[in-house]
mmCIF file with all atom_site columns, C-alpha atoms in Angstrom:
data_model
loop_
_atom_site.group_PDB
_atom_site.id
_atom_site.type_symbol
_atom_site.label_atom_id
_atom_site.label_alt_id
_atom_site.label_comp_id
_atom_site.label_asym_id
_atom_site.label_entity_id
_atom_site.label_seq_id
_atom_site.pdbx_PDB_ins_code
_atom_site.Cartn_x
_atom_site.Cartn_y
_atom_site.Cartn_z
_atom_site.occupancy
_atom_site.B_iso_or_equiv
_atom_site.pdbx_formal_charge
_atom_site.auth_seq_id
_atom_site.auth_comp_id
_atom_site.auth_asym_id
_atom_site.auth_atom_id
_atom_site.pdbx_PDB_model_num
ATOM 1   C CA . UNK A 1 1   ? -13.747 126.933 -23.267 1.00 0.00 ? 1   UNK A CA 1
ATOM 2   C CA . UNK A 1 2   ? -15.217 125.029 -26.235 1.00 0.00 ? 2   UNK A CA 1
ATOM 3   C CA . UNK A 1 3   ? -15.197 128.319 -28.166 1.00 0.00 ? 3   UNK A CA 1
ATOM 4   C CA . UNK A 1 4   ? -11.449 129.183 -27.849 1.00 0.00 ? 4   UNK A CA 1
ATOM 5   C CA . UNK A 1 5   ? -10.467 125.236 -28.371 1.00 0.00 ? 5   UNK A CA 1
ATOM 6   C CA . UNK A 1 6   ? -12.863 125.414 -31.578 1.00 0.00 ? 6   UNK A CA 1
ATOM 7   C CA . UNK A 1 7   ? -10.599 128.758 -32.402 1.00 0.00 ? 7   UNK A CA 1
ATOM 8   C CA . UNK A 1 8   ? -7.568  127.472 -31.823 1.00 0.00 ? 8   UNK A CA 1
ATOM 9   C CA . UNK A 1 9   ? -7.950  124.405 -33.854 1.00 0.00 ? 9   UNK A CA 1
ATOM 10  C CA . UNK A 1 10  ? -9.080  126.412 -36.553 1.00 0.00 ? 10  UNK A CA 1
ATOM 11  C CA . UNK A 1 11  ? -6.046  128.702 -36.490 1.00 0.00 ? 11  UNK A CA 1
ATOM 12  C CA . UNK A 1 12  ? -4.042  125.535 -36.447 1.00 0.00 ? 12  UNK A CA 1
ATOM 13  C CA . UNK A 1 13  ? -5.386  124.416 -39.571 1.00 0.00 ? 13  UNK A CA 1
ATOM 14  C CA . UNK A 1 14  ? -4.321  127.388 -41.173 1.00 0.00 ? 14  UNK A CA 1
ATOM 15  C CA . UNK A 1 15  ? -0.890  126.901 -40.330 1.00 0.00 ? 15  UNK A CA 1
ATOM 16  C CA . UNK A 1 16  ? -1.107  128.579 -36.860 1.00 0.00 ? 16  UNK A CA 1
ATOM 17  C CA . UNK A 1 17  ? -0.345  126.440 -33.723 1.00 0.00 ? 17  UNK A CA 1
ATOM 18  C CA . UNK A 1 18  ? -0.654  129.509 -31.509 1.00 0.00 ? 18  UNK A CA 1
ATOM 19  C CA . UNK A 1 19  ? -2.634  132.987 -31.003 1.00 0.00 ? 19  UNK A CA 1
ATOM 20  C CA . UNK A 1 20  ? -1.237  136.063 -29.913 1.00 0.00 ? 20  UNK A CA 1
ATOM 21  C CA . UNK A 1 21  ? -3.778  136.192 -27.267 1.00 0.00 ? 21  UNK A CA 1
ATOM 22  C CA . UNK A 1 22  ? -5.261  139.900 -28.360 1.00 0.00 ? 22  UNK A CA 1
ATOM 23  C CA . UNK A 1 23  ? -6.359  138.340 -31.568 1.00 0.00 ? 23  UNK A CA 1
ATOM 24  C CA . UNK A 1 24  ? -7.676  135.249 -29.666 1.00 0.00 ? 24  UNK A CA 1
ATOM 25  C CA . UNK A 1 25  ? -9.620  137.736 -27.466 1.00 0.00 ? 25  UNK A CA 1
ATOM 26  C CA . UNK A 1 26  ? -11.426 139.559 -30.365 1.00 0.00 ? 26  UNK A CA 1
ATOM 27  C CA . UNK A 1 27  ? -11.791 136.456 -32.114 1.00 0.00 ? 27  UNK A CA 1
ATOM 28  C CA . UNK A 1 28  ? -14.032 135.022 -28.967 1.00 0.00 ? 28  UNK A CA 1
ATOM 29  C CA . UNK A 1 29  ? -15.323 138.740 -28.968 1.00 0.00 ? 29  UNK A CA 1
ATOM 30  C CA . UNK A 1 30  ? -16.867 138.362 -32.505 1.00 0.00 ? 30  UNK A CA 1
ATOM 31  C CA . UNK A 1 31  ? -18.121 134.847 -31.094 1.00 0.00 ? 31  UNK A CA 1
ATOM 32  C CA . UNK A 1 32  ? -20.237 135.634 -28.837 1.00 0.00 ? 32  UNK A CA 1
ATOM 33  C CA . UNK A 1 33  ? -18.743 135.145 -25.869 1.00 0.00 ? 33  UNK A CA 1
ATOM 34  C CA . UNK A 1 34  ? -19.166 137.662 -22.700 1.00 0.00 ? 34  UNK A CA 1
ATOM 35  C CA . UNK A 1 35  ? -15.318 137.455 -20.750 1.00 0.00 ? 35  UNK A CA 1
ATOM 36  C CA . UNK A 1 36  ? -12.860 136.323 -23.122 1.00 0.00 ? 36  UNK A CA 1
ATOM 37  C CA . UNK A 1 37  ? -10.073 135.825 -20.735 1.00 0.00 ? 37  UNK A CA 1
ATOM 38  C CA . UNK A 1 38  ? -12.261 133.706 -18.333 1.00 0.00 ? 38  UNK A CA 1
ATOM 39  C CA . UNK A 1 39  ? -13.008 131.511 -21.506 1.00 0.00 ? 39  UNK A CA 1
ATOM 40  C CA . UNK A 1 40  ? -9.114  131.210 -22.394 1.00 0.00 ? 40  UNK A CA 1
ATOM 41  C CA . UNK A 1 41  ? -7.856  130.468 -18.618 1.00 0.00 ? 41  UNK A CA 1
ATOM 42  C CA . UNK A 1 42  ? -10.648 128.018 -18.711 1.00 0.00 ? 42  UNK A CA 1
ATOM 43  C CA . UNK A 1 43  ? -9.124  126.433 -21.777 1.00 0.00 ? 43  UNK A CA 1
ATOM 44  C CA . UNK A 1 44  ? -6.012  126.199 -20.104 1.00 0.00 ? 44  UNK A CA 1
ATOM 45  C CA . UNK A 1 45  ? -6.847  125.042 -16.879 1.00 0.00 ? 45  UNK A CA 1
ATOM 46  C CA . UNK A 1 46  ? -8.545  121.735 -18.471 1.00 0.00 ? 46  UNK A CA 1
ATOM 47  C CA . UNK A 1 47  ? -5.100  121.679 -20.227 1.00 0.00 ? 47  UNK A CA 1
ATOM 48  C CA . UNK A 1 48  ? -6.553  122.016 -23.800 1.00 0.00 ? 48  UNK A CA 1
ATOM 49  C CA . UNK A 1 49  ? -4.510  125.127 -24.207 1.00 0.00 ? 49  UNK A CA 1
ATOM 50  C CA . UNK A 1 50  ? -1.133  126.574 -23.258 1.00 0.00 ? 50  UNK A CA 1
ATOM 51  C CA . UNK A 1 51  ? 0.444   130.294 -22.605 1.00 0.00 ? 51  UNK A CA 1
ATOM 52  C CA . UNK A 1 52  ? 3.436   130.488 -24.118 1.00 0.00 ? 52  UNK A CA 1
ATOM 53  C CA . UNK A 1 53  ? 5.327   133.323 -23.984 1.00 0.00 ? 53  UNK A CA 1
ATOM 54  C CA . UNK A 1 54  ? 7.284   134.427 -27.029 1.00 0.00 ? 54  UNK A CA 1
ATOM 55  C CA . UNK A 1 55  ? 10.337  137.386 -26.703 1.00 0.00 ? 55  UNK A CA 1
ATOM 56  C CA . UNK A 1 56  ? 10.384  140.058 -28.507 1.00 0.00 ? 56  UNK A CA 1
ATOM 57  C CA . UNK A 1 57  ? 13.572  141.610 -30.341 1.00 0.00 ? 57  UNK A CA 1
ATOM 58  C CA . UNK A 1 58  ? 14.704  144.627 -29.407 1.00 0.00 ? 58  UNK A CA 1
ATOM 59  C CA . UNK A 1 59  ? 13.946  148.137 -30.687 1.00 0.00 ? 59  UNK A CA 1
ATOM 60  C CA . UNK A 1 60  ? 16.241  149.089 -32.869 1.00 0.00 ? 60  UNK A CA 1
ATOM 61  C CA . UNK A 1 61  ? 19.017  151.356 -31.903 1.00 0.00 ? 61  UNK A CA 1
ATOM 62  C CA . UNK A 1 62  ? 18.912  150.032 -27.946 1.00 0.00 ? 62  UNK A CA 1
ATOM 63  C CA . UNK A 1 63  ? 21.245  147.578 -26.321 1.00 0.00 ? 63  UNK A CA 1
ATOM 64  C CA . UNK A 1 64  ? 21.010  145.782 -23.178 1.00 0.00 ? 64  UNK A CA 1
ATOM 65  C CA . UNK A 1 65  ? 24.095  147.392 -22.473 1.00 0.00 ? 65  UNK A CA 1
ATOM 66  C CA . UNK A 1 66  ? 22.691  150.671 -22.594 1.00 0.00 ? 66  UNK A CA 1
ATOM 67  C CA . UNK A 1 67  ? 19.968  150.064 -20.260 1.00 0.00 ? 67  UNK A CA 1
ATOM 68  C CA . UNK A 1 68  ? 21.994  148.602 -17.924 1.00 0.00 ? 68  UNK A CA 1
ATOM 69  C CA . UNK A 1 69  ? 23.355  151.729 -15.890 1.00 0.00 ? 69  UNK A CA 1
ATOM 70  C CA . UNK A 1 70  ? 19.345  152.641 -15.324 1.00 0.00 ? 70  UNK A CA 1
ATOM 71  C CA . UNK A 1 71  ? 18.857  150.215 -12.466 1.00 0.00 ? 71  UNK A CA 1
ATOM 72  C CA . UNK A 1 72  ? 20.991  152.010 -10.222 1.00 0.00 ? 72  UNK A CA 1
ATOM 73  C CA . UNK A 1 73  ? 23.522  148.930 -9.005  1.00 0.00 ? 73  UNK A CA 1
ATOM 74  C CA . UNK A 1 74  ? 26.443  150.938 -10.602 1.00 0.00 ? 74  UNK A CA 1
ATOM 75  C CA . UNK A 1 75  ? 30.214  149.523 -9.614  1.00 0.00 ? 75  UNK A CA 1
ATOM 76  C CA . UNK A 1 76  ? 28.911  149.103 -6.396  1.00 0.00 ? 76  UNK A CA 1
ATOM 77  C CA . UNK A 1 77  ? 26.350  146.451 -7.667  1.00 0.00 ? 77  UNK A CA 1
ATOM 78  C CA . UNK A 1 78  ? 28.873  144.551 -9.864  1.00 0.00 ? 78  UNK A CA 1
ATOM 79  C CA . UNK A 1 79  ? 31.286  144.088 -6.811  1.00 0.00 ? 79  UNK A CA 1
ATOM 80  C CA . UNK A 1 80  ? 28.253  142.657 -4.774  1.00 0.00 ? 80  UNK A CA 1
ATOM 81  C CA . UNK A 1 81  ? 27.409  140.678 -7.394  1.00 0.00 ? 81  UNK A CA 1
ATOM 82  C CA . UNK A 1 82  ? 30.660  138.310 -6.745  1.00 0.00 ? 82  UNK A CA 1
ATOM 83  C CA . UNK A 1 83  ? 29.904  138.207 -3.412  1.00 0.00 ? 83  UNK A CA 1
ATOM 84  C CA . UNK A 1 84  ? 26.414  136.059 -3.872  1.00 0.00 ? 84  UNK A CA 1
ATOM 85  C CA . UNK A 1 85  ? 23.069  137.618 -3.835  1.00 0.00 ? 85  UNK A CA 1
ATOM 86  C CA . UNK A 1 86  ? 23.329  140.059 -6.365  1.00 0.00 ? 86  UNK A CA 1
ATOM 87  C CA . UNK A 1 87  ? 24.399  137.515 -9.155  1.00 0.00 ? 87  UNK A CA 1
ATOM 88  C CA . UNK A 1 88  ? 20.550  137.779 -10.321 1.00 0.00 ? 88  UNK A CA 1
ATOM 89  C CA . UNK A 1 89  ? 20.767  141.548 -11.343 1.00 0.00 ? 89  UNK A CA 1
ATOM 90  C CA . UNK A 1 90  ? 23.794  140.292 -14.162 1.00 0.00 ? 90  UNK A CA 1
ATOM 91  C CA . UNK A 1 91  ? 21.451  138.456 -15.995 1.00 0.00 ? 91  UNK A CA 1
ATOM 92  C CA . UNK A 1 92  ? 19.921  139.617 -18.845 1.00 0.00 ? 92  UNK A CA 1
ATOM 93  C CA . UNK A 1 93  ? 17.550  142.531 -18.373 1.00 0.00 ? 93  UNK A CA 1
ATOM 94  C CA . UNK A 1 94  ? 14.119  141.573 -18.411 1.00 0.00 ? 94  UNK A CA 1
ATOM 95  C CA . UNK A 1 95  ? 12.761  142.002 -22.092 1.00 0.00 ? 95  UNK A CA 1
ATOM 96  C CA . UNK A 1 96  ? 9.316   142.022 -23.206 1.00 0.00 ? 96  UNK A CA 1
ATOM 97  C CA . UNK A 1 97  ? 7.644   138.943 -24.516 1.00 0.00 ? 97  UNK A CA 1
ATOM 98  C CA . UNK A 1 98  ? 4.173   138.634 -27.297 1.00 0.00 ? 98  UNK A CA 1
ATOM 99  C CA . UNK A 1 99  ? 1.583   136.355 -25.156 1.00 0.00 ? 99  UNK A CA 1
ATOM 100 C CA . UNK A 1 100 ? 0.771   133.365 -27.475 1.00 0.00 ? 100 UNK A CA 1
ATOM 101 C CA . UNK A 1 101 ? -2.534  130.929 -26.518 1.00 0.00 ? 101 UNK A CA 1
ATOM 102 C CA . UNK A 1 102 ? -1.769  127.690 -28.058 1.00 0.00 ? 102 UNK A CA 1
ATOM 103 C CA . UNK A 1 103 ? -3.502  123.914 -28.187 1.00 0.00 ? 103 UNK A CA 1
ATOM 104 C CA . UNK A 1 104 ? -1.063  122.031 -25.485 1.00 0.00 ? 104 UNK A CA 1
ATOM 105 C CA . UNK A 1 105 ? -0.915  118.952 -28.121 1.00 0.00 ? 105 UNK A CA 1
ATOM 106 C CA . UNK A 1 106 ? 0.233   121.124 -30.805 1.00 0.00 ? 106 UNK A CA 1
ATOM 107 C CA . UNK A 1 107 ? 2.505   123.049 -28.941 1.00 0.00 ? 107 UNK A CA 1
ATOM 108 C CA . UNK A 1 108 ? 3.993   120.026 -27.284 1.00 0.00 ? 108 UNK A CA 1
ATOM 109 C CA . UNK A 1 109 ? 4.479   118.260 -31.242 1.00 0.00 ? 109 UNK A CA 1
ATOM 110 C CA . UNK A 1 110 ? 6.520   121.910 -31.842 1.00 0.00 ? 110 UNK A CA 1
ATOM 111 C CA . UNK A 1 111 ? 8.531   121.777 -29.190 1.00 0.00 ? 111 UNK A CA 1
ATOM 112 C CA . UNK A 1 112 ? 9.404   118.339 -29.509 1.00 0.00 ? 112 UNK A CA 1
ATOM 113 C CA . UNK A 1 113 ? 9.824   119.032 -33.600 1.00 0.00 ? 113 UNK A CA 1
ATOM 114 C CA . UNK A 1 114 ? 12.367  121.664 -32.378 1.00 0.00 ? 114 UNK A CA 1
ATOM 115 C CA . UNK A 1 115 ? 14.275  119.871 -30.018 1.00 0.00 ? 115 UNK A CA 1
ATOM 116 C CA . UNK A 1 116 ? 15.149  117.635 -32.612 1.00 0.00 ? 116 UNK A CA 1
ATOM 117 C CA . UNK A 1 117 ? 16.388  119.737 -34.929 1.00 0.00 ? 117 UNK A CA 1
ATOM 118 C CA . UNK A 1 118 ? 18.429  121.353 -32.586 1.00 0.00 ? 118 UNK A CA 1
ATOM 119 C CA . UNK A 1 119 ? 20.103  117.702 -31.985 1.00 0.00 ? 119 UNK A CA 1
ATOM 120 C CA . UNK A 1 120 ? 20.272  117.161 -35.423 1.00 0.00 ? 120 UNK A CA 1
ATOM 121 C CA . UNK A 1 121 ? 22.154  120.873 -35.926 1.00 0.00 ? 121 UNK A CA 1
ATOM 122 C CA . UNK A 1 122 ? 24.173  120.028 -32.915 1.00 0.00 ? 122 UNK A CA 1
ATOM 123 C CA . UNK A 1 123 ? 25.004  116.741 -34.134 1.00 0.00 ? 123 UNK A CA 1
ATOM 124 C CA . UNK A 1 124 ? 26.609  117.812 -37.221 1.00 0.00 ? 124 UNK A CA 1
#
């Protein structure tokens, strides 16, 4: 735990608050230490670190549109859909998402840096 909280505040002070959490692996890896993962879930279970999950764009060339028709709810899905229960399957498809490993105070300064400038931007 004391490895990946020493890793992740040196990231930070090179301008990273967060890890994709491959690179945090190896970097424990290189360190010494045995089970990476345990050593990261440990970090986040004292609450020194967070998992944040960051989406990734699409490929190019696809459209949620187009990979709509492939879970099989068709017409008949969509007219269920209005009915109640199958209002979750018009969301947005599920779309993959990069695994970041972040120190919670830094991450929490980010968020709250962003939520202001979104006021701000909102605001004007």
């Amino acid at each position: 735990c004391a490895v990946t909280v020493w890793l992740l505040e040196q990231a930070a002070v090179a301008g990273h608050t967060a890890l994709d959490l491959p690179v945090l692996a190896e970097a424990l890896g290189r360190r010494g230490v045995g089970d990476a993962e345990a050593a990261v879930q440990a970090a986040v279970a004292e609450g020194d670190a967070l998992v944040l999950q960051d989406p990734l764009e699409e490929a190019p060339g696809t459209t949620p549109a187009a990979d709509a028709p492939r879970d099989g709810t068709g017409a008949g899905g969509e007219a269920d859909g209005d009915a109640g229960d199958g209002a979750g399957t018009e969301e947005e498809p599920e779309r993959p998402v990069r695994i970041l490993v972040g120190l919670e105070r830094y991450a929490m300064a980010e968020e709250s840096l962003a939520d202001g400038l979104a006021r701000l931007v909102n605001a004007a």
